[in-house]
Short mmCIF file of C-alpha atoms in Angstrom, two decimals:
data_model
loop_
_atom_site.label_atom_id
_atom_site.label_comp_id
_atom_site.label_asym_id
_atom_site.label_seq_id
_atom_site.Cartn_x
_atom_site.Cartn_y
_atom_site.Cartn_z
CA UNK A 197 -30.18 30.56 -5.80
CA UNK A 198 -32.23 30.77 -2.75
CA UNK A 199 -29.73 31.03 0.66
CA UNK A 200 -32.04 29.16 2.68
CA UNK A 201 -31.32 25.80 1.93
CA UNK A 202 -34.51 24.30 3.22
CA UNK A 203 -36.38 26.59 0.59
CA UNK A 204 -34.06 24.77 -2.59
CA UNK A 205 -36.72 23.70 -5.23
CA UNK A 206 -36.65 20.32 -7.50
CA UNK A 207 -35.51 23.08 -10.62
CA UNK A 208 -33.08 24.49 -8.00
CA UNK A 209 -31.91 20.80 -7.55
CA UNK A 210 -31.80 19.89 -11.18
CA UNK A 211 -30.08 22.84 -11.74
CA UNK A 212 -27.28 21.64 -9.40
CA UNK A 213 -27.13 18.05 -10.92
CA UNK A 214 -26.62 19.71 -14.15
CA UNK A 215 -23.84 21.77 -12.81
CA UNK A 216 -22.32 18.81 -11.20
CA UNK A 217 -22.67 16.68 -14.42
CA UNK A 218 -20.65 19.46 -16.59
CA UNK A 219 -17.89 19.47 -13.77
CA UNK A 220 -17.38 15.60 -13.68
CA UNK A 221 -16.98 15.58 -17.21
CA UNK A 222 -14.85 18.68 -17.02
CA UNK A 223 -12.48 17.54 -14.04
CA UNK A 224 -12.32 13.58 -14.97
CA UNK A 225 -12.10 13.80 -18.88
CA UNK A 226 -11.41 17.50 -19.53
CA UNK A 227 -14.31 17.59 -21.78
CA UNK A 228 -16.99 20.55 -22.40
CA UNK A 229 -20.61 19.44 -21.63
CA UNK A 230 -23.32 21.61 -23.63
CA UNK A 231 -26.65 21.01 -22.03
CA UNK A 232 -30.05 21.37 -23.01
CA UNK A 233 -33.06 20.94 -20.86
CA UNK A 234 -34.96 20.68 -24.10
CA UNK A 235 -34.45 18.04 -26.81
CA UNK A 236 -32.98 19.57 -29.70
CA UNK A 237 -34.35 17.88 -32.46
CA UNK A 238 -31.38 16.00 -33.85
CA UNK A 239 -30.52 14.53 -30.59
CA UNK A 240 -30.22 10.86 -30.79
CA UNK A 241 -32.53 9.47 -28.41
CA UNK A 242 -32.62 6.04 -30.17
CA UNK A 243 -29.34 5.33 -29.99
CA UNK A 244 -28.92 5.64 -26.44
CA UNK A 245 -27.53 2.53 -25.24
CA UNK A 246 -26.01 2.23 -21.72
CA UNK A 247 -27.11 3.60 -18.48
CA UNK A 248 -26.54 4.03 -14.97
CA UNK A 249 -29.01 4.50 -12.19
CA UNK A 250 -28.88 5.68 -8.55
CA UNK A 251 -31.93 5.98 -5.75
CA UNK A 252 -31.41 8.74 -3.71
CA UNK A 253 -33.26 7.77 -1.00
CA UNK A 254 -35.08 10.73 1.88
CA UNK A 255 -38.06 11.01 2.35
CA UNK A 256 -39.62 11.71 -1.21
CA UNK A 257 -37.10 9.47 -2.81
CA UNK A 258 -35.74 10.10 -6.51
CA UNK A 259 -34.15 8.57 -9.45
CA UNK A 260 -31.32 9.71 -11.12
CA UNK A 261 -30.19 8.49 -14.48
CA UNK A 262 -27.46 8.83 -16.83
CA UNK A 263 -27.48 7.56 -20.28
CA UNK A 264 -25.20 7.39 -23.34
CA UNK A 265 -24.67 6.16 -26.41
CA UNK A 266 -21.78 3.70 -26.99
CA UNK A 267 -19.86 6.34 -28.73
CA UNK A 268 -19.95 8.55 -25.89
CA UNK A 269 -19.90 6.80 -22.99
CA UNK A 270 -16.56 5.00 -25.25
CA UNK A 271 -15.06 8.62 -25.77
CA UNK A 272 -15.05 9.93 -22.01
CA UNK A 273 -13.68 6.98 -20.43
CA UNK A 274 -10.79 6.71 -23.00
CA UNK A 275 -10.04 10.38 -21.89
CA UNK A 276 -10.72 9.45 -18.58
CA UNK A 277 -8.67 6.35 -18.07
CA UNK A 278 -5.73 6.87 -21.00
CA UNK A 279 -6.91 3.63 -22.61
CA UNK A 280 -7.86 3.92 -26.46
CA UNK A 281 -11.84 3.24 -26.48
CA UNK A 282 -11.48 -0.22 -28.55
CA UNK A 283 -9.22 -1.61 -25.21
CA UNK A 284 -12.47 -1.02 -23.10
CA UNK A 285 -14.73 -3.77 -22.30
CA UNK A 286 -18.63 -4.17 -21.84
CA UNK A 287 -18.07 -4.38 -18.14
CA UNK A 288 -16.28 -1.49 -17.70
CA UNK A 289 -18.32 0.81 -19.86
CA UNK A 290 -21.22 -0.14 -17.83
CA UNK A 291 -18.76 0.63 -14.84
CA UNK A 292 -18.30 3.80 -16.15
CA UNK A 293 -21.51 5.49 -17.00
CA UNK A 294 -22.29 4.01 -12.94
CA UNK A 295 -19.16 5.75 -11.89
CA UNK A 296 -20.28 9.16 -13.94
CA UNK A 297 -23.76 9.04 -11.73
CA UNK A 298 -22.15 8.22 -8.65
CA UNK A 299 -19.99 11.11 -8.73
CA UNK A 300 -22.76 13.55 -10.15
CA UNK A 301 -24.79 12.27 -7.32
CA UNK A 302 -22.45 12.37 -4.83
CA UNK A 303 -21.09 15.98 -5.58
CA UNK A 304 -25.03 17.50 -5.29
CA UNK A 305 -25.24 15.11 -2.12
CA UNK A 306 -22.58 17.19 -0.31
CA UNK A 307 -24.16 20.67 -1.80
CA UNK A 308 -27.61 19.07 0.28
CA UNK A 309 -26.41 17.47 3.45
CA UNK A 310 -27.75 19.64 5.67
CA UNK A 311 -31.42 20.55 3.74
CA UNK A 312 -34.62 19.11 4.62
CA UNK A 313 -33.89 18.20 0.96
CA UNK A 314 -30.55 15.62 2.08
CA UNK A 315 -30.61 12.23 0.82
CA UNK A 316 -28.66 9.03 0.91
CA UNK A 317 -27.72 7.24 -1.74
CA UNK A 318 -27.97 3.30 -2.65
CA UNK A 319 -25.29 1.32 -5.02
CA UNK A 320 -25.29 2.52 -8.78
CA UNK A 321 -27.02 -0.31 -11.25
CA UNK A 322 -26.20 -0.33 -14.70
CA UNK A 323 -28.03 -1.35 -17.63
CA UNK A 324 -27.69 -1.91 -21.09
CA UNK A 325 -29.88 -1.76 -24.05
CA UNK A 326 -31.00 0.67 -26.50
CA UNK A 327 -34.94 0.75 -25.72
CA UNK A 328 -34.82 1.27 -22.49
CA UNK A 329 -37.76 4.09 -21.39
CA UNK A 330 -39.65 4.72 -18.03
CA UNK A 331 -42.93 5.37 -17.45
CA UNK A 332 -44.41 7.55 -13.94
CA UNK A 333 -47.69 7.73 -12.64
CA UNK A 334 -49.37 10.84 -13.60
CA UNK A 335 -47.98 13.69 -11.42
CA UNK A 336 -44.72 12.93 -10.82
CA UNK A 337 -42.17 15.35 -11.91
CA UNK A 338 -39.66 14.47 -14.33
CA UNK A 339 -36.26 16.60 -15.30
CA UNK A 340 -34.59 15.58 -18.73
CA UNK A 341 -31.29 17.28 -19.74
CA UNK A 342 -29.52 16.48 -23.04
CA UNK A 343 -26.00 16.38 -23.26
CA UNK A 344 -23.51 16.89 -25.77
CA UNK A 345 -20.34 16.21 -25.02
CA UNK A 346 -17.43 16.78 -28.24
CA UNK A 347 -20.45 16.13 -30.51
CA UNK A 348 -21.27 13.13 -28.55
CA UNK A 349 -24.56 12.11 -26.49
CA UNK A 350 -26.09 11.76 -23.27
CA UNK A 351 -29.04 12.03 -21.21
CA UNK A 352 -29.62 12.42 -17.40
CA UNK A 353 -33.17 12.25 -15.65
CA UNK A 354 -34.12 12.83 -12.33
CA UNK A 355 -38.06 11.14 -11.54
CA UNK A 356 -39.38 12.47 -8.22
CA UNK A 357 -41.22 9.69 -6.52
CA UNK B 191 7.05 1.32 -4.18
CA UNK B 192 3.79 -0.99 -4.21
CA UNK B 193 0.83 1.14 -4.75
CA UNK B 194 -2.84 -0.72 -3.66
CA UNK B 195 -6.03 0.35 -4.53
CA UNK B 196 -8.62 -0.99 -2.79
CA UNK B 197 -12.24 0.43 -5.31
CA UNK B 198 -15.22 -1.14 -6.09
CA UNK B 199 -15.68 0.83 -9.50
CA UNK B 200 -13.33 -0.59 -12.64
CA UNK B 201 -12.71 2.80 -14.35
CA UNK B 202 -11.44 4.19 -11.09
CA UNK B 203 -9.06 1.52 -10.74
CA UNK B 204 -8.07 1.68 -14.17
CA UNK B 205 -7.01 5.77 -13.41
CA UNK B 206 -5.14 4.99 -10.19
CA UNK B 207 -3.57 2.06 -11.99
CA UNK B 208 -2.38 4.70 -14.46
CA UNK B 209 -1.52 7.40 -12.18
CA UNK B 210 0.48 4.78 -10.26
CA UNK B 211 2.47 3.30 -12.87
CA UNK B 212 2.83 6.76 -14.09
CA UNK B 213 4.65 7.40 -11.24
CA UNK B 214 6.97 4.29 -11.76
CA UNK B 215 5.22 2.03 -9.31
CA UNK B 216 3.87 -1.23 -8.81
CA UNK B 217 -0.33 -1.44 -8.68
CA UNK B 218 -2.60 -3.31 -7.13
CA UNK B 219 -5.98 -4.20 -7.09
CA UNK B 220 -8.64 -5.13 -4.80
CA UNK B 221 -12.52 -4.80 -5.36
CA UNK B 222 -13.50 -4.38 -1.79
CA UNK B 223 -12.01 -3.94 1.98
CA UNK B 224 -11.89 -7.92 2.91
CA UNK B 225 -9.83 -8.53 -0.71
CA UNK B 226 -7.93 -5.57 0.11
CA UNK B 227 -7.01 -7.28 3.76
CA UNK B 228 -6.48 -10.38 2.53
CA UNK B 229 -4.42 -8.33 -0.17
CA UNK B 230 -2.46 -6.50 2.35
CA UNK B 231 -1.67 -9.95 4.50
CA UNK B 232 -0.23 -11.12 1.76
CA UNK B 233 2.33 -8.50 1.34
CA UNK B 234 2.76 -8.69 4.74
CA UNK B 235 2.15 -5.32 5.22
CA UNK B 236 4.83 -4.34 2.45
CA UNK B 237 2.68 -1.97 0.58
CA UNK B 238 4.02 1.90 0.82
CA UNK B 239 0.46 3.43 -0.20
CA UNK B 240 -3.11 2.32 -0.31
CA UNK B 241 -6.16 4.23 -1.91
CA UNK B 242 -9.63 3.35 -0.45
CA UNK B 243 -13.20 3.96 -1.75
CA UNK B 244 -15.24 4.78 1.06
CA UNK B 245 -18.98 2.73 -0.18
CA UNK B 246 -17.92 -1.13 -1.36
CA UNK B 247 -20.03 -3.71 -0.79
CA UNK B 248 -18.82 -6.49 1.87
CA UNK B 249 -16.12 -4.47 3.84
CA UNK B 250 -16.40 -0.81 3.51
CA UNK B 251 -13.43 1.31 3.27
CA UNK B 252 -13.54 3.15 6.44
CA UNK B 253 -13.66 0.07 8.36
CA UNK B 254 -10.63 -1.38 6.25
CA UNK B 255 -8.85 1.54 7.24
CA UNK B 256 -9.80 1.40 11.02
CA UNK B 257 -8.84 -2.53 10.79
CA UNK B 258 -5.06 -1.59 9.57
CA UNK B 259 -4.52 1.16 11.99
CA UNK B 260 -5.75 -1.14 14.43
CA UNK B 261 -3.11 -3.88 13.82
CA UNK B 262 0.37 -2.62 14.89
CA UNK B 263 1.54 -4.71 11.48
CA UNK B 264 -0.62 -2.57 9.18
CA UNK B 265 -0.63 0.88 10.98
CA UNK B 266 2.06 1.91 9.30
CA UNK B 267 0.75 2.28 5.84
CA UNK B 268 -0.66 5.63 4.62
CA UNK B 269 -3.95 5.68 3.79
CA UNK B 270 -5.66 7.55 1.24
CA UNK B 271 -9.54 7.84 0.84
CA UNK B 272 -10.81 8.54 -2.50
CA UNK B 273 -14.73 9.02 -2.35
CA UNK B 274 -17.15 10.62 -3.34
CA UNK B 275 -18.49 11.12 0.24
CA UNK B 276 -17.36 14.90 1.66
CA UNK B 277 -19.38 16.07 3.96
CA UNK B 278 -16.93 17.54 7.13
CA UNK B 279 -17.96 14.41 9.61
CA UNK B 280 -17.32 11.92 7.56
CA UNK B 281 -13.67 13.34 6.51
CA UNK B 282 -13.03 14.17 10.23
CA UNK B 283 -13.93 10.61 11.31
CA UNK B 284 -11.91 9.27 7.92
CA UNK B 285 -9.19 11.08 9.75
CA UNK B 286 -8.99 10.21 13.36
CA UNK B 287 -9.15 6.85 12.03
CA UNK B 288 -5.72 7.59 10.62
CA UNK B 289 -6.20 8.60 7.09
CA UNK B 290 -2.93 10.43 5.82
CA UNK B 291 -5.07 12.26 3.23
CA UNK B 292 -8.60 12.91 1.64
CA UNK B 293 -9.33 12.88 -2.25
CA UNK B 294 -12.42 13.85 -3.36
CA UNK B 295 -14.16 12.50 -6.74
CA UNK B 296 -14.25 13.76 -9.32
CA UNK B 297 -10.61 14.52 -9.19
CA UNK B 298 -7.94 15.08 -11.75
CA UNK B 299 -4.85 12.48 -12.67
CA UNK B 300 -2.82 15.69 -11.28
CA UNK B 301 -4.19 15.81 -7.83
CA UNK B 302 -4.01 12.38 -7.98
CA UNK B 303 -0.49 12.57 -8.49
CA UNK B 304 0.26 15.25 -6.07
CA UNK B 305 -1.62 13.66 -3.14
CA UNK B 306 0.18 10.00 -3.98
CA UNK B 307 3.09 11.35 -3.20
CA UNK B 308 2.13 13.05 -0.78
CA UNK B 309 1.64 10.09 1.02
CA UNK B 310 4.82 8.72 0.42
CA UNK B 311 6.24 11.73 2.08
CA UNK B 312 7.36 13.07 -1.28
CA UNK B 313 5.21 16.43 -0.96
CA UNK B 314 4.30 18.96 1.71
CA UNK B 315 1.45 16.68 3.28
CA UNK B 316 1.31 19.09 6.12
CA UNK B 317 -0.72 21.42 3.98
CA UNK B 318 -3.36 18.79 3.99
CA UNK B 319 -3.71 19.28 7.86
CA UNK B 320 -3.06 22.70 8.12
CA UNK B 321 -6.24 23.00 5.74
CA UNK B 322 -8.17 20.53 7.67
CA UNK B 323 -7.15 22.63 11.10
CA UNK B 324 -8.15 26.12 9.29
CA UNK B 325 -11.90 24.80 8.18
#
């Protein structure tokens, strides 16, 4: 990693998020993350059913996304909250996988403060559905990681606007 | 011991709701700074600990926290922020407003625990300062 921190790179950034995503999940639920910035060819993509989204907003504004499939998103919060995964409702799984981007976000956020790469960052939105995809004009970069999380799935995204 | 947690997220409530009651007391629950007041009125101010998010939507938690240290009914109630937001100014201006301590998410139920009762004067708060003072 660079020590200029007005040199850090969008890799150098997605690197972070993914290092910040593995320590949520680590701290919160006590769970392992394995990442892959390549989709392995098992991974679930269809079944990918809630997500959260933030805008972190500077001057080349991004998107950060994380998504899950029931299962998963069901698994960490009943480590993270103590509650069996059957006792959690719709709204607070949707809660959740906003609370799991806020945090990632939040963490890098800290790590950037005082870049020419700093950014604010607007209320989480959730949404729920299992066909959800995104489309960028040509150009615009895109990061993908795939997650596995106690044989479990998720995804996070960043789009650079 | 009334514990209140003042959060805009459910699943964060949910953990200090457990941490609380893990710690044999009563929880709380408010969604956002101006429930939280009206929460607090209530009690009249009988409420030994409150945790506050620092981003909610109608009143934030920073200005909830400058309200009750502003009212000589309210100013006597430790405050804890737990937030996401940690960059130095923000936690130095968290606590001149009075803030009795500073949780960063993510965090586990053990901090949790340690800085709750740290609060309630159960635990060497003083370290918290003495850190603060050192950085």
């Amino acid at each position: 990693m660079s020590s200029d921190k007005n040199s850090i790179t969008n890799e150098q950034e997605w690197q972070m998020l993914g290092q910040a995503l593995s320590n949520v999940l680590q701290t919160m639920s006590g769970l392992e993350a394995e990442i892959a910035f390549v989709q392995p060819a098992d991974w679930p993509l269809n079944e990918i059913e809630f997500s959260g989204f933030m805008v972190m907003t500077r001057v080349r504004p991004s998107v950060l996304t994380i998504s899950a499939t029931r299962p998963a998103i069901m698994t960490i919060l009943s480590y993270m909250t103590g509650e069996m995964p059957d006792e959690l409702s719709e709204q607070e799984l949707n809660d959740g996988v906003c609370e799991l981007v806020n945090m990632v976000a939040g963490e890098v956020k800290s790590r950037l403060n005082d870049s020419e790469r700093a950014y604010g960052l607007t209320s989480p939105i959730a949404a729920q559905g299992s066909s959800l995809r995104f489309s960028l004009k040509n150009g615009l970069e895109t990061f993908d990681a795939f997650v596995t999380v106690d044989g479990l799935h998720l995804k996070m995204s960043l789009y650079m606007l | 011991m009334i514990l209140l947690t003042v959060e805009d997220s459910a699943i964060v409530r949910k953990i200090i709701r457990r941490t609380g009651e893990a710690l044999d007391m009563e929880v709380l629950e408010a969604e956002n700074g101006l429930q939280g007041y009206d929460m607090i009125s209530a009690c009249e101010g009988n409420i030994d600990v409150v945790l506050m998010d620092w981003n909610m939507p109608g009143m934030n938690g920073i200005e909830l926290l400058k309200k009750l240290k502003a009212d000589a009914r309210y100013r006597h109630i430790p405050v804890m922020m737990v937030t996401t937001e940690r960059h130095p100014a923000q936690i130095i201006e968290a606590v001149q407003a009075g803030a009795a301590h500073y949780m960063m998410k993510p965090f586990t139920i053990d901090e949790l625990s340690k800085k709750i009762l740290e609060c309630l004067g159960r635990g060497d708060q003083n370290e918290f300062r003495q850190k603060l003072h050192h950085e």
